[in-house]
Amino acid sequence: MGLAGQVTAPAQVSALPVLREVRQIRVLTREQARMGYPVHLRATVTYFDEFGPNWFIKDATGGQWVQWEAGMPKPEPGQRIEIDGITRQTGFGPDVGHPRWKVLGKGALPDPEKVSYEQMASTTKDGQWVETEGIVRGAYVESKAGLLRMVLSVNGNRVMAQTPVYDRVPLDLVDARIRIRGNCGAIFNQKSQFLGPIIHMPSLGMVTLLKAPPARPFDGAAVPIGDLLRFGHAGAAEHRLHISGTITAVEQNAGFFVTDGAGSLHVETSGTAELRAGDTVDVLGFPSVADERPSLVESTVRVLRRGAAPAPARIATDQALDGRYDSVLVTIEGRLKFCRCCRKKPSWCYGTATACSRPFPKANRAKPISPVCARGATSG
């Protein structure tokens, strides 16, 4: 049995009714939740991690987030508990704060509710014990908390999942179709505005493989870059595509640009330390649209051979604006009027050459109002 610390309840709590079902908590407005309604529930623990911390419980009427603090006993998924507390709202939705509880026993986790991305994004399923299906785009261990995180595509929409209990990083599941169970949570900003759903899985055992990924994904024929995201392309948009080409420019820890001679593309990946312009590479990545241009994201890169950096196409400043050279390695001559480095991308500078304003890779520091030749892949 676990007991938490004593509660110093607001004076008005004695005049408020005791909430005995989760659904009574979930319908409270922000102002009502902050009044500190007394709570008494019998529920099942469905998720806990001390890093968030995040603690979810479920009774017959719904799922609920509970505020856990360091020094309290650590709940375990499957525990049946009797819990007392008060309502509060410090984050996205109404919570149970200052919990005191005792363990009644332990059993199986409840059956989940099958949900779509649209239901999760509506926020009506926040806190609920759910089940959904999607394509795995990536898996990694979050460095600070040590949680295993997975990136999913659910009907083409990005959904995060995480668990504190795992025995491996399941990179073998990338591009697989899976079913997962967990509590639906929310990624939100400082204004408590919803940015996207996240599934809190009590363990990696909540993942069920529905369709395995290709055993040798690099063996398939490479898709011509110019055919990506065009009408009639035979590939499934949710699955990885294979392209092959030569790197034309590298963004530090962000990605690179690649060409196969007939088309050019931006590839998003954090592992760029060993990549160089001129490398011939094989790439597996998920098709996406970023900054109004086709791109591959959550990508895996294999260097086939080293080579000389390709020659850029020489274009006029007005040609950089018409879209035909997007992601293409180019060189532009003009008169530099100003130059400002980007804080978020320190390897990039923004400048104005004649009548054109577009980013170009940082070269030697140039003085304003000086002739300059800028070289790099166009973007935007």
Short mmCIF file of N, CA and C in Angstrom, two decimals, residues 68-204:
data_model
loop_
_atom_site.label_atom_id
_atom_site.label_comp_id
_atom_site.label_asym_id
_atom_site.label_seq_id
_atom_site.Cartn_x
_atom_site.Cartn_y
_atom_site.Cartn_z
N TRP A 68 1.93 13.62 -9.82
CA TRP A 68 2.84 12.88 -8.94
C TRP A 68 4.04 13.75 -8.64
N GLU A 69 4.55 13.66 -7.40
CA GLU A 69 5.71 14.45 -7.01
C GLU A 69 6.78 13.55 -6.42
N ALA A 70 8.03 13.97 -6.56
CA ALA A 70 9.16 13.20 -6.03
C ALA A 70 8.96 12.95 -4.54
N GLY A 71 9.26 11.73 -4.11
CA GLY A 71 9.07 11.34 -2.72
C GLY A 71 7.82 10.53 -2.49
N MET A 72 6.87 10.61 -3.42
CA MET A 72 5.67 9.79 -3.32
C MET A 72 5.99 8.36 -3.76
N PRO A 73 5.21 7.37 -3.30
CA PRO A 73 5.37 6.01 -3.82
C PRO A 73 5.18 5.99 -5.33
N LYS A 74 5.83 5.04 -6.00
CA LYS A 74 5.74 4.96 -7.46
C LYS A 74 4.63 3.99 -7.86
N PRO A 75 3.58 4.48 -8.50
CA PRO A 75 2.51 3.60 -8.96
C PRO A 75 3.02 2.63 -10.03
N GLU A 76 2.33 1.50 -10.17
CA GLU A 76 2.69 0.51 -11.18
C GLU A 76 1.48 0.23 -12.06
N PRO A 77 1.66 0.18 -13.38
CA PRO A 77 0.54 -0.15 -14.27
C PRO A 77 -0.10 -1.47 -13.88
N GLY A 78 -1.43 -1.48 -13.87
CA GLY A 78 -2.18 -2.66 -13.48
C GLY A 78 -2.67 -2.62 -12.05
N GLN A 79 -2.12 -1.75 -11.22
CA GLN A 79 -2.57 -1.65 -9.83
C GLN A 79 -3.99 -1.10 -9.77
N ARG A 80 -4.81 -1.72 -8.92
CA ARG A 80 -6.13 -1.18 -8.60
C ARG A 80 -5.96 -0.34 -7.34
N ILE A 81 -6.39 0.92 -7.41
CA ILE A 81 -6.15 1.82 -6.29
C ILE A 81 -7.43 2.55 -5.88
N GLU A 82 -7.43 3.00 -4.64
CA GLU A 82 -8.44 3.94 -4.15
C GLU A 82 -7.69 5.24 -3.87
N ILE A 83 -8.11 6.31 -4.52
CA ILE A 83 -7.33 7.54 -4.50
C ILE A 83 -8.19 8.73 -4.12
N ASP A 84 -7.61 9.60 -3.29
CA ASP A 84 -8.23 10.86 -2.91
C ASP A 84 -7.32 12.00 -3.35
N GLY A 85 -7.91 13.14 -3.64
CA GLY A 85 -7.15 14.31 -4.03
C GLY A 85 -8.07 15.49 -4.24
N ILE A 86 -7.56 16.52 -4.90
CA ILE A 86 -8.38 17.67 -5.24
C ILE A 86 -8.12 18.04 -6.70
N THR A 87 -9.11 18.63 -7.32
CA THR A 87 -8.95 19.04 -8.72
C THR A 87 -8.07 20.28 -8.81
N ARG A 88 -7.39 20.38 -9.94
CA ARG A 88 -6.57 21.55 -10.23
C ARG A 88 -6.34 21.59 -11.74
N GLN A 89 -5.84 22.68 -12.23
CA GLN A 89 -5.46 22.76 -13.63
C GLN A 89 -4.25 23.67 -13.75
N THR A 90 -3.11 23.03 -13.96
CA THR A 90 -1.87 23.78 -14.13
C THR A 90 -1.31 23.62 -15.53
N GLY A 91 -1.90 22.69 -16.31
CA GLY A 91 -1.40 22.43 -17.65
C GLY A 91 -2.51 22.43 -18.67
N PHE A 92 -2.56 21.34 -19.46
CA PHE A 92 -3.47 21.30 -20.60
C PHE A 92 -4.93 21.09 -20.20
N GLY A 93 -5.18 20.20 -19.25
CA GLY A 93 -6.56 19.89 -18.86
C GLY A 93 -6.69 19.78 -17.35
N PRO A 94 -7.92 19.52 -16.85
CA PRO A 94 -8.11 19.38 -15.41
C PRO A 94 -7.38 18.15 -14.88
N ASP A 95 -6.74 18.29 -13.73
CA ASP A 95 -5.92 17.23 -13.15
C ASP A 95 -6.40 16.90 -11.75
N VAL A 96 -5.85 15.81 -11.21
CA VAL A 96 -6.02 15.47 -9.80
C VAL A 96 -4.70 15.78 -9.10
N GLY A 97 -4.74 16.69 -8.14
CA GLY A 97 -3.54 17.08 -7.41
C GLY A 97 -3.56 16.61 -5.98
N HIS A 98 -2.40 16.68 -5.31
CA HIS A 98 -2.24 16.27 -3.91
C HIS A 98 -2.84 14.88 -3.66
N PRO A 99 -2.44 13.86 -4.44
CA PRO A 99 -3.07 12.55 -4.31
C PRO A 99 -2.61 11.79 -3.06
N ARG A 100 -3.55 11.04 -2.47
CA ARG A 100 -3.29 10.05 -1.43
C ARG A 100 -4.00 8.79 -1.88
N TRP A 101 -3.33 7.67 -1.83
CA TRP A 101 -3.96 6.47 -2.37
C TRP A 101 -3.48 5.21 -1.64
N LYS A 102 -4.26 4.17 -1.78
CA LYS A 102 -3.87 2.85 -1.30
C LYS A 102 -4.11 1.84 -2.40
N VAL A 103 -3.27 0.82 -2.43
CA VAL A 103 -3.35 -0.21 -3.45
C VAL A 103 -4.30 -1.30 -2.97
N LEU A 104 -5.29 -1.61 -3.81
CA LEU A 104 -6.27 -2.64 -3.48
C LEU A 104 -5.89 -4.00 -4.04
N GLY A 105 -5.07 -4.01 -5.07
CA GLY A 105 -4.69 -5.25 -5.73
C GLY A 105 -4.07 -4.94 -7.08
N LYS A 106 -3.86 -5.99 -7.86
CA LYS A 106 -3.29 -5.79 -9.18
C LYS A 106 -3.95 -6.74 -10.16
N GLY A 107 -4.16 -6.24 -11.39
CA GLY A 107 -4.82 -7.05 -12.41
C GLY A 107 -4.39 -6.63 -13.79
N ALA A 108 -5.17 -7.06 -14.77
CA ALA A 108 -4.86 -6.75 -16.16
C ALA A 108 -5.23 -5.31 -16.49
N LEU A 109 -4.57 -4.77 -17.49
CA LEU A 109 -4.92 -3.44 -17.98
C LEU A 109 -6.27 -3.50 -18.69
N PRO A 110 -7.03 -2.42 -18.68
CA PRO A 110 -8.36 -2.44 -19.30
C PRO A 110 -8.29 -2.52 -20.82
N ASP A 111 -9.40 -2.86 -21.44
CA ASP A 111 -9.49 -2.85 -22.90
C ASP A 111 -9.45 -1.41 -23.39
N PRO A 112 -8.71 -1.14 -24.47
CA PRO A 112 -8.58 0.24 -24.96
C PRO A 112 -9.73 0.62 -25.89
N GLU A 113 -9.87 1.91 -26.11
CA GLU A 113 -10.80 2.43 -27.10
C GLU A 113 -10.03 2.68 -28.40
N LYS A 114 -10.52 2.15 -29.51
CA LYS A 114 -9.87 2.38 -30.80
C LYS A 114 -10.17 3.79 -31.27
N VAL A 115 -9.11 4.53 -31.62
CA VAL A 115 -9.30 5.93 -32.00
C VAL A 115 -8.55 6.24 -33.29
N SER A 116 -9.00 7.28 -33.97
CA SER A 116 -8.36 7.78 -35.18
C SER A 116 -7.46 8.97 -34.82
N TYR A 117 -6.66 9.40 -35.78
CA TYR A 117 -5.86 10.60 -35.55
C TYR A 117 -6.76 11.81 -35.31
N GLU A 118 -7.84 11.91 -36.07
CA GLU A 118 -8.74 13.06 -35.93
C GLU A 118 -9.32 13.14 -34.52
N GLN A 119 -9.64 11.99 -33.93
CA GLN A 119 -10.16 11.99 -32.57
C GLN A 119 -9.09 12.44 -31.57
N MET A 120 -7.87 11.97 -31.76
CA MET A 120 -6.79 12.39 -30.85
C MET A 120 -6.50 13.88 -31.00
N ALA A 121 -6.50 14.36 -32.24
CA ALA A 121 -6.19 15.77 -32.49
C ALA A 121 -7.30 16.70 -32.01
N SER A 122 -8.51 16.17 -31.84
CA SER A 122 -9.61 17.00 -31.35
C SER A 122 -9.48 17.31 -29.86
N THR A 123 -8.57 16.61 -29.17
CA THR A 123 -8.29 16.70 -27.72
C THR A 123 -9.36 16.08 -26.85
N THR A 124 -10.44 15.55 -27.45
CA THR A 124 -11.49 14.92 -26.64
C THR A 124 -11.01 13.59 -26.05
N LYS A 125 -9.94 13.02 -26.60
CA LYS A 125 -9.42 11.75 -26.10
C LYS A 125 -8.21 11.94 -25.20
N ASP A 126 -7.91 13.17 -24.84
CA ASP A 126 -6.76 13.42 -23.97
C ASP A 126 -6.93 12.68 -22.65
N GLY A 127 -5.92 11.93 -22.26
CA GLY A 127 -5.95 11.17 -21.02
C GLY A 127 -6.56 9.79 -21.14
N GLN A 128 -7.21 9.50 -22.26
CA GLN A 128 -7.93 8.23 -22.38
C GLN A 128 -7.01 7.08 -22.75
N TRP A 129 -7.39 5.89 -22.33
CA TRP A 129 -6.67 4.65 -22.64
C TRP A 129 -7.12 4.20 -24.03
N VAL A 130 -6.21 4.27 -25.00
CA VAL A 130 -6.61 4.13 -26.40
C VAL A 130 -5.73 3.14 -27.14
N GLU A 131 -6.16 2.85 -28.36
CA GLU A 131 -5.43 1.99 -29.28
C GLU A 131 -5.49 2.62 -30.66
N THR A 132 -4.36 2.64 -31.36
CA THR A 132 -4.34 3.18 -32.72
C THR A 132 -3.29 2.45 -33.53
N GLU A 133 -3.34 2.62 -34.85
CA GLU A 133 -2.41 1.96 -35.76
C GLU A 133 -1.65 3.00 -36.57
N GLY A 134 -0.42 2.66 -36.94
CA GLY A 134 0.36 3.58 -37.75
C GLY A 134 1.64 2.95 -38.25
N ILE A 135 2.39 3.73 -39.04
CA ILE A 135 3.67 3.32 -39.59
C ILE A 135 4.78 3.92 -38.73
N VAL A 136 5.73 3.10 -38.31
CA VAL A 136 6.86 3.58 -37.51
C VAL A 136 7.83 4.34 -38.41
N ARG A 137 8.12 5.58 -38.06
CA ARG A 137 9.07 6.39 -38.83
C ARG A 137 10.44 6.48 -38.16
N GLY A 138 10.49 6.25 -36.87
CA GLY A 138 11.77 6.33 -36.18
C GLY A 138 11.64 5.91 -34.73
N ALA A 139 12.77 5.60 -34.10
CA ALA A 139 12.81 5.22 -32.69
C ALA A 139 14.14 5.66 -32.11
N TYR A 140 14.11 6.22 -30.91
CA TYR A 140 15.33 6.69 -30.27
C TYR A 140 15.10 6.82 -28.77
N VAL A 141 16.19 6.92 -28.02
CA VAL A 141 16.10 7.13 -26.58
C VAL A 141 16.33 8.61 -26.29
N GLU A 142 15.39 9.23 -25.61
CA GLU A 142 15.50 10.64 -25.24
C GLU A 142 16.62 10.78 -24.22
N SER A 143 17.58 11.64 -24.50
CA SER A 143 18.84 11.66 -23.75
C SER A 143 18.66 12.04 -22.28
N LYS A 144 17.79 12.99 -21.95
CA LYS A 144 17.67 13.46 -20.58
C LYS A 144 16.87 12.50 -19.71
N ALA A 145 15.72 12.07 -20.19
CA ALA A 145 14.82 11.25 -19.38
C ALA A 145 15.10 9.76 -19.53
N GLY A 146 15.72 9.35 -20.62
CA GLY A 146 15.94 7.93 -20.85
C GLY A 146 14.72 7.20 -21.35
N LEU A 147 13.68 7.93 -21.75
CA LEU A 147 12.47 7.31 -22.28
C LEU A 147 12.69 6.88 -23.73
N LEU A 148 12.14 5.74 -24.10
CA LEU A 148 12.13 5.33 -25.50
C LEU A 148 11.03 6.09 -26.21
N ARG A 149 11.37 6.75 -27.30
CA ARG A 149 10.38 7.49 -28.07
C ARG A 149 10.30 6.93 -29.48
N MET A 150 9.09 6.88 -30.00
CA MET A 150 8.84 6.40 -31.35
C MET A 150 8.06 7.45 -32.11
N VAL A 151 8.40 7.62 -33.38
CA VAL A 151 7.69 8.54 -34.25
C VAL A 151 6.81 7.72 -35.18
N LEU A 152 5.52 8.01 -35.20
CA LEU A 152 4.57 7.26 -36.02
C LEU A 152 3.91 8.16 -37.04
N SER A 153 3.48 7.55 -38.12
CA SER A 153 2.60 8.21 -39.08
C SER A 153 1.25 7.52 -38.99
N VAL A 154 0.24 8.25 -38.53
CA VAL A 154 -1.12 7.71 -38.41
C VAL A 154 -1.97 8.41 -39.46
N ASN A 155 -2.31 7.68 -40.50
CA ASN A 155 -3.04 8.26 -41.64
C ASN A 155 -2.34 9.51 -42.18
N GLY A 156 -1.00 9.44 -42.23
CA GLY A 156 -0.22 10.54 -42.77
C GLY A 156 0.08 11.65 -41.79
N ASN A 157 -0.34 11.51 -40.54
CA ASN A 157 -0.13 12.55 -39.53
C ASN A 157 0.88 12.08 -38.48
N ARG A 158 1.72 12.98 -38.04
CA ARG A 158 2.78 12.66 -37.08
C ARG A 158 2.22 12.48 -35.67
N VAL A 159 2.54 11.35 -35.05
CA VAL A 159 2.14 11.06 -33.68
C VAL A 159 3.37 10.53 -32.95
N MET A 160 3.63 11.06 -31.77
CA MET A 160 4.72 10.56 -30.94
C MET A 160 4.20 9.51 -29.97
N ALA A 161 5.08 8.59 -29.58
CA ALA A 161 4.77 7.60 -28.55
C ALA A 161 6.00 7.46 -27.67
N GLN A 162 5.78 7.14 -26.40
CA GLN A 162 6.93 6.98 -25.50
C GLN A 162 6.62 5.94 -24.44
N THR A 163 7.70 5.34 -23.89
CA THR A 163 7.56 4.37 -22.81
C THR A 163 8.81 4.38 -21.95
N PRO A 164 8.66 4.18 -20.63
CA PRO A 164 9.83 4.09 -19.76
C PRO A 164 10.37 2.67 -19.64
N VAL A 165 9.63 1.68 -20.14
CA VAL A 165 10.00 0.27 -19.96
C VAL A 165 10.26 -0.36 -21.32
N TYR A 166 11.53 -0.67 -21.59
CA TYR A 166 11.90 -1.26 -22.88
C TYR A 166 13.22 -2.00 -22.72
N ASP A 167 13.45 -2.99 -23.57
CA ASP A 167 14.68 -3.76 -23.52
C ASP A 167 15.56 -3.54 -24.74
N ARG A 168 15.11 -2.67 -25.66
CA ARG A 168 15.87 -2.41 -26.88
C ARG A 168 15.29 -1.18 -27.55
N VAL A 169 16.05 -0.62 -28.49
CA VAL A 169 15.54 0.43 -29.36
C VAL A 169 15.08 -0.26 -30.64
N PRO A 170 13.79 -0.32 -30.91
CA PRO A 170 13.26 -1.16 -31.99
C PRO A 170 13.44 -0.56 -33.39
N LEU A 171 14.69 -0.37 -33.81
CA LEU A 171 14.94 0.17 -35.14
C LEU A 171 14.48 -0.80 -36.23
N ASP A 172 14.34 -2.08 -35.86
CA ASP A 172 13.85 -3.07 -36.83
C ASP A 172 12.38 -2.85 -37.17
N LEU A 173 11.70 -1.98 -36.42
CA LEU A 173 10.28 -1.70 -36.69
C LEU A 173 10.09 -0.48 -37.59
N VAL A 174 11.17 0.22 -37.95
CA VAL A 174 11.02 1.38 -38.82
C VAL A 174 10.42 0.95 -40.16
N ASP A 175 9.37 1.60 -40.56
CA ASP A 175 8.58 1.33 -41.77
C ASP A 175 7.62 0.16 -41.60
N ALA A 176 7.48 -0.36 -40.37
CA ALA A 176 6.49 -1.40 -40.09
C ALA A 176 5.16 -0.77 -39.73
N ARG A 177 4.07 -1.50 -39.98
CA ARG A 177 2.76 -1.08 -39.49
C ARG A 177 2.54 -1.77 -38.15
N ILE A 178 2.20 -0.97 -37.13
CA ILE A 178 2.02 -1.50 -35.79
C ILE A 178 0.71 -1.02 -35.18
N ARG A 179 0.32 -1.69 -34.12
CA ARG A 179 -0.79 -1.25 -33.28
C ARG A 179 -0.21 -0.95 -31.90
N ILE A 180 -0.57 0.18 -31.32
CA ILE A 180 -0.07 0.51 -29.99
C ILE A 180 -1.22 0.83 -29.06
N ARG A 181 -0.97 0.59 -27.77
CA ARG A 181 -1.93 0.92 -26.72
C ARG A 181 -1.26 1.83 -25.70
N GLY A 182 -2.01 2.77 -25.21
CA GLY A 182 -1.47 3.67 -24.20
C GLY A 182 -2.44 4.78 -23.89
N ASN A 183 -2.03 5.68 -23.02
CA ASN A 183 -2.84 6.85 -22.71
C ASN A 183 -2.54 7.96 -23.69
N CYS A 184 -3.59 8.52 -24.27
CA CYS A 184 -3.43 9.62 -25.21
C CYS A 184 -3.13 10.89 -24.44
N GLY A 185 -2.00 11.49 -24.75
CA GLY A 185 -1.62 12.74 -24.12
C GLY A 185 -1.49 13.84 -25.14
N ALA A 186 -1.08 15.00 -24.69
CA ALA A 186 -0.98 16.16 -25.57
C ALA A 186 0.39 16.81 -25.44
N ILE A 187 0.96 17.17 -26.58
CA ILE A 187 2.12 18.06 -26.62
C ILE A 187 1.55 19.46 -26.76
N PHE A 188 1.90 20.35 -25.84
CA PHE A 188 1.30 21.69 -25.88
C PHE A 188 2.35 22.74 -25.56
N ASN A 189 2.04 23.98 -25.91
CA ASN A 189 2.99 25.08 -25.71
C ASN A 189 2.78 25.76 -24.36
N GLN A 190 3.50 26.85 -24.14
CA GLN A 190 3.41 27.56 -22.86
C GLN A 190 2.04 28.18 -22.61
N LYS A 191 1.24 28.31 -23.66
CA LYS A 191 -0.10 28.85 -23.53
C LYS A 191 -1.15 27.74 -23.41
N SER A 192 -0.69 26.50 -23.18
CA SER A 192 -1.58 25.33 -23.08
C SER A 192 -2.37 25.11 -24.36
N GLN A 193 -1.75 25.40 -25.49
CA GLN A 193 -2.38 25.18 -26.79
C GLN A 193 -1.84 23.89 -27.40
N PHE A 194 -2.73 23.09 -27.94
CA PHE A 194 -2.40 21.76 -28.45
C PHE A 194 -1.51 21.84 -29.68
N LEU A 195 -0.41 21.07 -29.68
CA LEU A 195 0.49 21.01 -30.83
C LEU A 195 0.48 19.65 -31.51
N GLY A 196 0.11 18.61 -30.76
CA GLY A 196 0.07 17.28 -31.35
C GLY A 196 -0.15 16.22 -30.28
N PRO A 197 -0.60 15.02 -30.68
CA PRO A 197 -0.83 13.95 -29.71
C PRO A 197 0.43 13.15 -29.41
N ILE A 198 0.47 12.57 -28.22
CA ILE A 198 1.53 11.65 -27.84
C ILE A 198 0.89 10.50 -27.07
N ILE A 199 1.33 9.28 -27.36
CA ILE A 199 0.79 8.09 -26.71
C ILE A 199 1.77 7.64 -25.63
N HIS A 200 1.28 7.54 -24.39
CA HIS A 200 2.11 7.09 -23.27
C HIS A 200 1.87 5.58 -23.07
N MET A 201 2.84 4.77 -23.49
CA MET A 201 2.73 3.32 -23.37
C MET A 201 3.41 2.86 -22.08
N PRO A 202 2.76 2.03 -21.26
CA PRO A 202 3.42 1.57 -20.03
C PRO A 202 4.66 0.73 -20.28
N SER A 203 4.73 0.06 -21.44
CA SER A 203 5.91 -0.73 -21.79
C SER A 203 5.93 -0.96 -23.29
N LEU A 204 7.07 -1.43 -23.79
CA LEU A 204 7.19 -1.75 -25.21
C LEU A 204 6.29 -2.92 -25.58
#
